Structures are given as C-alpha cells and as structure tokens.
Coordinates of C-alpha atoms in Angstrom, one line a residue:
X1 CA 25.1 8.6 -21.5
X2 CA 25.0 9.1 -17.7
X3 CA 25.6 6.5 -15.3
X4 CA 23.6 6.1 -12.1
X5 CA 24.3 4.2 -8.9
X6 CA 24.8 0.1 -9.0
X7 CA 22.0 -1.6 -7.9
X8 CA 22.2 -3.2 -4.7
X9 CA 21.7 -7.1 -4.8
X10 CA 21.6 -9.3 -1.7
X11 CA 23.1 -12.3 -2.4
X12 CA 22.5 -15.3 0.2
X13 CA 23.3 -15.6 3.3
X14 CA 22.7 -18.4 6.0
X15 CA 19.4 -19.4 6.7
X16 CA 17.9 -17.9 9.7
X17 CA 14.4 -19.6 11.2
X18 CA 11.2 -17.8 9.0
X19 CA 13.5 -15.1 7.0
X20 CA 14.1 -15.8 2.9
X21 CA 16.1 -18.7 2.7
X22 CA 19.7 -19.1 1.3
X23 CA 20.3 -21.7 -1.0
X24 CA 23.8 -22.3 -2.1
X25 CA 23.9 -24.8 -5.2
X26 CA 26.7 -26.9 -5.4
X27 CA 28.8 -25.9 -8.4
X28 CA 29.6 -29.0 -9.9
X29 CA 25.3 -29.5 -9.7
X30 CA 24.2 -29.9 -13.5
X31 CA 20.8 -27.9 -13.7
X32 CA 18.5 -30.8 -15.2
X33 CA 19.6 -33.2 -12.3
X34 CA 16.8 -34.3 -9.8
X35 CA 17.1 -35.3 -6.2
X36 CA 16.1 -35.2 -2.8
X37 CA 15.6 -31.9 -1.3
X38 CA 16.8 -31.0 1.6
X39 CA 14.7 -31.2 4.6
X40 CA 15.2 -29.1 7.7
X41 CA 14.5 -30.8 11.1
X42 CA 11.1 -29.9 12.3
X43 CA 9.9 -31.9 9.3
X44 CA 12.0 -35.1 10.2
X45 CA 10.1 -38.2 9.8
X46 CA 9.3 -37.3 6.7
X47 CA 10.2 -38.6 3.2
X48 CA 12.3 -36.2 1.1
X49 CA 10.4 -35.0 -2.0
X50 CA 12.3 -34.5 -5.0
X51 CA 13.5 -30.8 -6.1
X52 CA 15.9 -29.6 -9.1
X53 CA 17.4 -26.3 -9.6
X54 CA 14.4 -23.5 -10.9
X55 CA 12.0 -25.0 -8.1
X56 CA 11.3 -22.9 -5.2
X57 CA 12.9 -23.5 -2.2
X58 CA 15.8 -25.8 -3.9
X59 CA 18.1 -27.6 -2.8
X60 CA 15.9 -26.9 0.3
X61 CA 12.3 -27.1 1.1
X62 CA 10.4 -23.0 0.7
X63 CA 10.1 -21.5 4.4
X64 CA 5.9 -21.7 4.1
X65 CA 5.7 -25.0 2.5
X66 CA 7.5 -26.3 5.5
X67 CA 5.4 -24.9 7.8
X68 CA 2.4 -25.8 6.2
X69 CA 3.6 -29.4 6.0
X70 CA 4.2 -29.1 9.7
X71 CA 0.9 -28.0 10.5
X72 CA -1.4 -30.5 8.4
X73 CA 0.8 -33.2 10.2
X74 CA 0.0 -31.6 13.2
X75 CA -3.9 -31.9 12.5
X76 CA -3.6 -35.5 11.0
X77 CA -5.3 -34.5 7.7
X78 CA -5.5 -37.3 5.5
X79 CA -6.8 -38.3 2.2
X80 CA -7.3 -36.2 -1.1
X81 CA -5.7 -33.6 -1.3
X82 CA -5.3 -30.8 -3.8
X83 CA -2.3 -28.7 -3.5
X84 CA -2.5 -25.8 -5.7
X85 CA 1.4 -24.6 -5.4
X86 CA 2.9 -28.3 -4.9
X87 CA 6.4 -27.6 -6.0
X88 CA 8.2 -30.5 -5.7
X89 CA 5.5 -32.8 -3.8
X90 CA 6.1 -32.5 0.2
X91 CA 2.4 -32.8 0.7
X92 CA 2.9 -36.5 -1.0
X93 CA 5.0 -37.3 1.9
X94 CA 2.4 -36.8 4.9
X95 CA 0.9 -40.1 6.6
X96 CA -2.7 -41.2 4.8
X97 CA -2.7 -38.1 2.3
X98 CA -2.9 -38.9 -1.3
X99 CA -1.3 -35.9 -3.4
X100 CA -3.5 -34.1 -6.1
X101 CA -0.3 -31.5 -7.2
X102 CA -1.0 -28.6 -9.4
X103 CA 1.7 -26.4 -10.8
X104 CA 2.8 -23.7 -13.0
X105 CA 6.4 -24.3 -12.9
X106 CA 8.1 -25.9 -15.6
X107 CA 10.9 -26.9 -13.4
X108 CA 8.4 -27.9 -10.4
X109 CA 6.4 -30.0 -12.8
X110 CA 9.5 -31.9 -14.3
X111 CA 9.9 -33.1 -10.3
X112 CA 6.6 -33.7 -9.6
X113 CA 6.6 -36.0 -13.0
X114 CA 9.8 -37.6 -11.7
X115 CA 8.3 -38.9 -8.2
X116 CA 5.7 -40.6 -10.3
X117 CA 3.3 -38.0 -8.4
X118 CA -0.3 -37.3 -9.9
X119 CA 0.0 -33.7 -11.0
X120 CA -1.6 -31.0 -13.2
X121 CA 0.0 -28.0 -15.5
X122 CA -2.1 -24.9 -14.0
X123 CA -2.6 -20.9 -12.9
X124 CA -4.6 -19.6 -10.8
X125 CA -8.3 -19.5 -12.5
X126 CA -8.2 -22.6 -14.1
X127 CA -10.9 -25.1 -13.5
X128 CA -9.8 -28.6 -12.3
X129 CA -12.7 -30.4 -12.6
X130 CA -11.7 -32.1 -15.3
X131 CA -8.6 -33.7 -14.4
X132 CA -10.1 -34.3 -10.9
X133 CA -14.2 -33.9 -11.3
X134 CA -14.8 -34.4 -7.6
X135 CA -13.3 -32.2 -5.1
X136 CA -10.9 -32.7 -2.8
X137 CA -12.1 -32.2 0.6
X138 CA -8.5 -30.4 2.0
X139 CA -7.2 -27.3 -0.3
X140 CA -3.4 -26.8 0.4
X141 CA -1.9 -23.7 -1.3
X142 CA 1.1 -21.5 -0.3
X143 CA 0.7 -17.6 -1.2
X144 CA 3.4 -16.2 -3.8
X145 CA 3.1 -12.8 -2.2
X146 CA 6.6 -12.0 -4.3
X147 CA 4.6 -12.1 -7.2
X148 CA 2.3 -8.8 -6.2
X149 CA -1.2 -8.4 -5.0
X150 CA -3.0 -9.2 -8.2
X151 CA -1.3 -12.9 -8.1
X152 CA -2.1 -13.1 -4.6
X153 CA -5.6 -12.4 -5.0
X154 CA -6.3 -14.7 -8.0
X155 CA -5.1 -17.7 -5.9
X156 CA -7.5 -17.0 -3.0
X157 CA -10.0 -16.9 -5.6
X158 CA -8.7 -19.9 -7.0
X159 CA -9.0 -21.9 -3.8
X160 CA -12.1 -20.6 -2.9
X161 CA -13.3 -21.9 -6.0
X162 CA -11.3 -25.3 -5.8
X163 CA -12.7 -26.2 -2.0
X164 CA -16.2 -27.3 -1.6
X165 CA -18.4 -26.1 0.9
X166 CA -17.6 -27.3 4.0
X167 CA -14.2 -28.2 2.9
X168 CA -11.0 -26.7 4.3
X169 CA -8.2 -24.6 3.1
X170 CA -4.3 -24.6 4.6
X171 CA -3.8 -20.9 3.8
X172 CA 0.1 -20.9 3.5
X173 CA 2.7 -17.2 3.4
X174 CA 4.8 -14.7 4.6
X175 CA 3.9 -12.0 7.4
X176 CA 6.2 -9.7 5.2
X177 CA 4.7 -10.3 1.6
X178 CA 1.3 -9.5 3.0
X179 CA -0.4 -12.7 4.6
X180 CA -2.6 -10.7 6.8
X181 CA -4.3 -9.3 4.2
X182 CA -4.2 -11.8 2.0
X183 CA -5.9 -14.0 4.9
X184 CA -8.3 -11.2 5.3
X185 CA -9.6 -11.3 2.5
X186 CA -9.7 -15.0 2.1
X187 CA -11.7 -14.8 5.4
X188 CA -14.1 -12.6 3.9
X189 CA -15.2 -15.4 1.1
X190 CA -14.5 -18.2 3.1
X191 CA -16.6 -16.9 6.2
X192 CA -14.4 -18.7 8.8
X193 CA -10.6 -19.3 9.8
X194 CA -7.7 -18.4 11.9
X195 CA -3.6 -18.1 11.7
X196 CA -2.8 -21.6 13.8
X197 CA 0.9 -21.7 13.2
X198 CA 3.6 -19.4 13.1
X199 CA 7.4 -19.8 12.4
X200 CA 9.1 -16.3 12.6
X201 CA 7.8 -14.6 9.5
X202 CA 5.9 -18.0 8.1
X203 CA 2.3 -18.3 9.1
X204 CA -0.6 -20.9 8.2
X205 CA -4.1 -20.1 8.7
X206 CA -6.9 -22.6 8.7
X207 CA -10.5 -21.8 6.3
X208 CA -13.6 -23.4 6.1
X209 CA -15.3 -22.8 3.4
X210 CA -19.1 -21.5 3.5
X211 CA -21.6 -21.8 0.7
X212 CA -21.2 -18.4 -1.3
X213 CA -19.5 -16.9 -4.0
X214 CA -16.7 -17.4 -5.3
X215 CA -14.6 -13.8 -5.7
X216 CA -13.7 -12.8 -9.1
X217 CA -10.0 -13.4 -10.4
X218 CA -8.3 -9.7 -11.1
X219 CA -8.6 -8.7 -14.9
X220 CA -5.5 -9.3 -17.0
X221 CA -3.4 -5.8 -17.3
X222 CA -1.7 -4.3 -20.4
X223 CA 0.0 -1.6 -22.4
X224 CA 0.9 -0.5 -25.8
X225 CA 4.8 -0.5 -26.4
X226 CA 7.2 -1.2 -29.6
X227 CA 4.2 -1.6 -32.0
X228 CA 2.8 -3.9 -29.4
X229 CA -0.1 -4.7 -27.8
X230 CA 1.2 -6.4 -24.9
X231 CA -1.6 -8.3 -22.2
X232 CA 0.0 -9.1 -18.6
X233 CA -1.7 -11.1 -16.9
X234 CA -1.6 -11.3 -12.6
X235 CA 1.5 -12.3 -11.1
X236 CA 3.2 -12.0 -14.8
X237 CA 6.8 -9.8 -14.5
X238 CA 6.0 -6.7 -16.0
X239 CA 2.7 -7.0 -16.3
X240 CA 1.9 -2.9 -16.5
X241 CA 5.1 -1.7 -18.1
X242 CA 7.6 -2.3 -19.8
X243 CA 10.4 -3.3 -17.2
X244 CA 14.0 -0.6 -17.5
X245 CA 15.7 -3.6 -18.4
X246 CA 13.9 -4.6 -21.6
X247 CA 13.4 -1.3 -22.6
X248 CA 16.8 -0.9 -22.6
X249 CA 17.4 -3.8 -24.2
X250 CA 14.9 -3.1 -27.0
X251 CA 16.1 0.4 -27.5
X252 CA 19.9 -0.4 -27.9
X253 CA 18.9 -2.9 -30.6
X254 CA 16.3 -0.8 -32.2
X255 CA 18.7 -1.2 -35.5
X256 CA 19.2 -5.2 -35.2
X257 CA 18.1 -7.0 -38.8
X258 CA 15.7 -9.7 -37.8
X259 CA 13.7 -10.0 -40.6
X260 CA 13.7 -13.9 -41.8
X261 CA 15.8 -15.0 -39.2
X262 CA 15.0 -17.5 -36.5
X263 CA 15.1 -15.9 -32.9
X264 CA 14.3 -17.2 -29.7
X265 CA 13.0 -14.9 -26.8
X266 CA 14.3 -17.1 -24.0
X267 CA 12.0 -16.3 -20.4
X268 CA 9.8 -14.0 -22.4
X269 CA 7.7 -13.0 -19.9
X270 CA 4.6 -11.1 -21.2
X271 CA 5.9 -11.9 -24.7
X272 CA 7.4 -8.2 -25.6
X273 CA 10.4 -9.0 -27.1
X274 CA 9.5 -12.0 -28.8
X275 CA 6.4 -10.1 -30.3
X276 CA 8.9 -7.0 -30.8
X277 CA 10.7 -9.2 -33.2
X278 CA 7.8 -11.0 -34.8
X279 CA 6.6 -7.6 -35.8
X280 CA 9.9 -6.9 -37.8
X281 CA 9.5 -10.0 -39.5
X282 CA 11.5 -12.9 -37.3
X283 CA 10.3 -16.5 -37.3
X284 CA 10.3 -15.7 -33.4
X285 CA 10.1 -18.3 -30.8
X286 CA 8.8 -18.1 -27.5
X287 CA 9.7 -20.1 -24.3
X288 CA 9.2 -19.7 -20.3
X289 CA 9.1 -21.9 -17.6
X290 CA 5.8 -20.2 -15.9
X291 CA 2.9 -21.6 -17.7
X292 CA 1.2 -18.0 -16.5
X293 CA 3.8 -15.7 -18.4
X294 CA 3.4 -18.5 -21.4
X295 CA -0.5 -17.9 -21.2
X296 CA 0.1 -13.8 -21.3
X297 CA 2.9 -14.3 -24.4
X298 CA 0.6 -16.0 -26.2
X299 CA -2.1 -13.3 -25.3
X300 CA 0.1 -10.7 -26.4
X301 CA 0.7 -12.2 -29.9
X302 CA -3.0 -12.2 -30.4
X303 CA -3.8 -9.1 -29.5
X304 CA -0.7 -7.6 -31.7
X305 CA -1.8 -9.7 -34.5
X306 CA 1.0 -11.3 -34.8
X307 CA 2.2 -14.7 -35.3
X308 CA 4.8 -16.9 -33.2
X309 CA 4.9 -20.0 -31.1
X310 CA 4.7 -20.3 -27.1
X311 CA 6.6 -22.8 -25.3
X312 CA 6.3 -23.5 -21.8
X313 CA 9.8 -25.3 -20.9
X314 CA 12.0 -25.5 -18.4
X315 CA 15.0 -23.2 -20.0
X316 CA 15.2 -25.5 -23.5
X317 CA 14.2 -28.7 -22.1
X318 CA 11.0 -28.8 -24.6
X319 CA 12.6 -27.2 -27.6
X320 CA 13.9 -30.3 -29.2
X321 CA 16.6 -30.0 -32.1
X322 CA 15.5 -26.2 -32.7
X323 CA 18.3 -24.1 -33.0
X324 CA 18.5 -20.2 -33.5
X325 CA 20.4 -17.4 -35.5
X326 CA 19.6 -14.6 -32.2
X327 CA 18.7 -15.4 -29.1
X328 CA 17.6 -12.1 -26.9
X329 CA 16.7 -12.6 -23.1
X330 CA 16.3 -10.8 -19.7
X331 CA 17.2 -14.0 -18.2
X332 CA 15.3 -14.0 -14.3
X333 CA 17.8 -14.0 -11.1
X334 CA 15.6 -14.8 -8.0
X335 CA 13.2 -18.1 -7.7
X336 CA 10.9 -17.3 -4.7
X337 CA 12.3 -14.7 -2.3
X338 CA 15.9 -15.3 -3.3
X339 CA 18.8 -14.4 -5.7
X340 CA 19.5 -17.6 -7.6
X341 CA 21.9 -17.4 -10.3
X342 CA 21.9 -21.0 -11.5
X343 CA 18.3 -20.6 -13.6
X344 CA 20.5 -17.7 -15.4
X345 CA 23.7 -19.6 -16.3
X346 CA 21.4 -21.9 -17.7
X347 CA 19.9 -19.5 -19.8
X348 CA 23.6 -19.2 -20.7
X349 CA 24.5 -22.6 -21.7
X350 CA 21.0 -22.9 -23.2
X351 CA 22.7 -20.2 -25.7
X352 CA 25.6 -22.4 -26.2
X353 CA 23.3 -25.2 -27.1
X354 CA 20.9 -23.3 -29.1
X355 CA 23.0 -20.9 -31.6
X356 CA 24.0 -21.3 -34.3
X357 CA 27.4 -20.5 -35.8
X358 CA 27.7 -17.2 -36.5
X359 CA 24.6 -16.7 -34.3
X360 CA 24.6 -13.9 -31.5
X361 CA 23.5 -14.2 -28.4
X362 CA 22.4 -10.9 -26.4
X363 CA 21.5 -10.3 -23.1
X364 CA 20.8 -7.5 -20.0
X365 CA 21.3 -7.8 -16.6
X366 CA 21.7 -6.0 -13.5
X367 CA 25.2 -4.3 -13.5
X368 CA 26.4 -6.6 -10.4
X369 CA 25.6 -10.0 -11.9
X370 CA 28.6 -11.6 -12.6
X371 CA 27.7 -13.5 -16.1
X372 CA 30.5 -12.4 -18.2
X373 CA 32.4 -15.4 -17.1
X374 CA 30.1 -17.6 -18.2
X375 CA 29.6 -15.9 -21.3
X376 CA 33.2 -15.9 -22.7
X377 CA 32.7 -19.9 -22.7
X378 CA 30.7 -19.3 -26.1
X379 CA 32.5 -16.4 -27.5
X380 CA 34.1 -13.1 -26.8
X381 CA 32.1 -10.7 -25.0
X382 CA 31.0 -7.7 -26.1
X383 CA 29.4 -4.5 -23.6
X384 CA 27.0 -3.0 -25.6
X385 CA 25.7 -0.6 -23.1
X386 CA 25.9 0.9 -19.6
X387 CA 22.9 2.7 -18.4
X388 CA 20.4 3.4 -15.5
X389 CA 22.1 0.0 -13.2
X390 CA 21.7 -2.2 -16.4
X391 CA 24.3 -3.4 -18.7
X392 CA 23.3 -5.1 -22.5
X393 CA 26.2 -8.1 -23.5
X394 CA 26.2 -9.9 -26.4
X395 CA 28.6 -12.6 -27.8
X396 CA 28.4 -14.2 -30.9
X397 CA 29.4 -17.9 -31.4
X398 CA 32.1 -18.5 -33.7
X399 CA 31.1 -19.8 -37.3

C-alpha cells in the first residue's frame, strides 16, 4: 500500500481573546466528574455553571457563549428564557433570568441535569411546545458553524420558529465559521437585527422577530454504501459520504465474523458501521452522545431494513451492565473548535469496561493521535493498517 503525508493536527495552544480556545484537562480529571467551569474575567460576577469533559467549551466557558452572556447582561434581559445550545447552563446564572435549556449533548445534558436546571433533550426542528407550551419571550442560541452550513441553517430555522412575534433572538458565533451569513439570513426571516457585540472573532447580533414564515429546515442527506442505506441528517459527521476513516475501517475488516455476536458501534455517527454489522448478522448496538447523529442512526436502520438499537449516552454512561464481544469505533477528537483527546480515551476505557474476555476492540484514527498508550492498558496492540493519514488498531482483551 502507499503511504501519503501525516495529517497535520493542531493541538492546543493558550487562549488568545476571540480565537478557538485551548483547554488543557487535568490528567488526573476522571471524565464523568462534574464541576465548576471556568469562567474568564469579563464575565466576573457571575456564578460558575457546571461543565464536564465532552461539553463544549470545558473546563472553560465556549468563546460565543461568553460573549453572548456578556451582552444579555449588558441589556438587562430577564425572565424566560429559552436557550437552544445551553451547554452547561451560563444563561441560568444572569440576574432575573429563569433558564429554559435545550440540548443535544449527552455530556451537556448530564450538567445541565446536575445544576438541578430545567432542561430538554433536542435538535434543531424539534417543536418545544410541549415541554414549554407558551413561548419564551428572549431566544438565546449560539451558532455551531463547525458543524457545516446545513446545521447552521436548521438552527436559524429553529429559532425563528421557537421566538414569537415580536420576541427577540441573541444570535450567537464565529466571524470565521460564517456568522455573517448566517446572520444574513436570519435577518432575512426575522425582518430586523444588528451585530451589537464583538470580541475578536466572537460576535452577537440582536433579532426581532416579525410575523412571517418560518424557513424550512434543510432536507436530511444520504448515500448508499456497504449494503446500506445510510440517512445523514444536518450537522451529522459524514452526513454525504462515507468519511476515509470508516471506509478504511470497514474495508480492512471486510472479512471480520460478526454473525451472532454482540458488537457495539461506539460514536456511530450516521449509523454505518453499526448498520454495516447488523446487515452481516450482529446483535449490533448503537450509542452517541449527539441526540442528532442518534436520530440519523436510527434513520439509517430503517431505511436499510435492518434491526438494532440506538442509544444516545454519554460514551457508556446509559448502557447499563451490557457488555460486548467487538467493539468497532471512529472515536471523535475535537468538541467545538478544538482537538480534545479526553472524549477519545474514554472511548478507550469505555472498551476496557465493555469487552468481554476474549473480546476485541478495534479502532482508526488519525496517524498523529497518540492512543496506543492507552490502548496497551487492555491488551497488546495490534497495527492493522497504515493508509491515506489513517491507521486501524485493535487489541483484544485477554480471556
């Protein structure tokens, strides 16, 4: 096989004012634990929300959200008020506001549970009247512009749909993951606003909603690959295509024996790989910690005719006393805007916890990613395959 050039992966650096934060996690941090983020000085006088490892922004507060805390303090907004990318809760800590916190995040939600704060499992579409049937008069929603255009789009739809008329939106994002159009285009259904704040790359803008309609959410996308019919819905990874990495991945173990054995796809995604084994006869178990990949896994099962459950769960937190003869993941490296490495060595001790004996664990990565130490705590290693930046690993745990 050829080799190509490593990948190039910017690991984290100190923070500088508006850029992509850095945020260094303590080593001796245990993944699950949850506790008050750190917040940076403009927003002191505050009360710290709570944050865990896999929320964005941890062990900090994320760049936007800051600012858009800023501002609404700023404006003295106060009383109901529905944050459609809460992550751990900051809005809860502004003076007279009372917190309505939606989320998609596993991790995010298990934070928002622990403050006690009153908060929904959602994605962008979703209707929220009944959890909250009258509508908050102050929309709060930070833009995930990292997650592509179609995202992006479906949560100005969202808000527009979530604000009533005459009801304003905190418009939340990144002048380098497209804010400006994004803002345009909110501006276009909204029929009023401005950018009020900016931060170095951070802006908030300010809508008021007009009577009107609402703009329609993007259409889900999808493919055929590996005898399956796989739906990706916006702001899923790999929503078009099958991403290098699981290809490769799917192709090195195209002669793996799965039939009647128990396999978990852990951060499935679109569902590919789970639905990939289903299809050769596994008793295949899904799991991801973004209720909108979990809603495009399940999707993809459908439309494949195939059968296997769906578990939205923070790594393996909601997978009880389950326990797995393969485990096959493209475990995710960034939360947000950064490279974060301790949602993957979770995904590795996840594997410890979750195989059996004589069960095998394999995995792909980016060629720099340093997971082989962590690895070798289970079992000896094995390199499968070198190809195109990627490398496949297994190890199997001793029976």
């Amino acid at each position: 096989m050829t080799r190509r050039p490593r990948q190039k992966i910017r690991f984290q650096k100190p923070d500088a004012p508006g850029r992509p934060s850095a945020r260094p996690v303590p080593s001796d941090h245990p993944y699950a634990e949850v506790r008050p983020a750190l917040l940076p000085p403009r927003l002191e006088g505050l009360a710290a929300p709570l944050t865990k490892s896999g929320v964005r922004g941890f062990p900090g507060i994320d760049d936007a959200q800051a600012l858009l805390a800023q501002t609404m303090k700023k404006d003295r907004v106060r009383g109901e008020v529905l944050d459609l990318s809460a992550m751990g809760g900051l809005l809860a800590s502004l003076p007279g506001v009372t917190l309505r916190a939606v989320e998609g995040s596993a991790a995010a939600l298990g934070a928002l549970r622990a403050a006690g704060l009153d908060s929904e499992p959602a994605v962008p579409g979703d209707p929220l009247t009944g959890r909250w049937p009258e509508r908050a008069r102050t929309v709060a929603l930070v833009l995930a512009g990292d997650r592509g255009n179609a995202y992006a789009a479906a949560q100005v739809a969202w808000a527009h749909a979530c604000t009533p008329p005459g009801g304003t939106l905190y418009l939340a994002g990144d002048r380098d993951k497209g804010f400006d159009r994004y803002v345009r285009q909110a501006g276009a259904a909204f029929g009023a606003g401005e950018t009020v704040a900016r931060d170095g790359g951070m802006r908030v803008a300010r809508l008021v909603r007009r009577p009107g309609p609402t703009p329609p959410l993007p259409a889900p996308e999808g493919y055929e690959a590996y005898g399956v019919t796989v739906v990706g819905g916006p702001g899923v990874f790999s929503a078009a295509r099958p991403d290098k990495a699981t290809a490769l991945l799917l192709d090195t173990l195209a002669d793996l024996e799965v039939e009647n054995r128990d396999l978990l796809d852990l951060g499935c995604g679109t569902g590919l790989i789970g639905a990939w084994a289903a299809r050769r006869g596994a008793r295949a178990v899904l799991v991801d910690g973004d209720l909108a990949s979990v809603r495009s896994a399940q999707a993809t099962l459908h439309a494949s005719g195939l059968s296997g459950e769906v578990i939205h769960s923070d790594v393996d937190a909601d997978l009880g006393e389950r326990t797995f003869d393969l485990i096959l993941t493209n475990p995710p490296f960034h939360v947000g805007r950064g490279v974060v490495l301790d949602v993957a060595r979770e995904f590795m001790a996840a594997a410890a916890r979750r195989l059996r004996p004589g069960g095998t664990l394999y995995l792909v990565a980016n060629e720099p990613l340093p997971y082989e130490r962590d690895l070798a705590a289970l079992g000896a290693v094995s390199e499968r395959r070198r190809e195109g930046g990627f490398k496949i690993l297994s190890v199997t745990r001793p029976a």
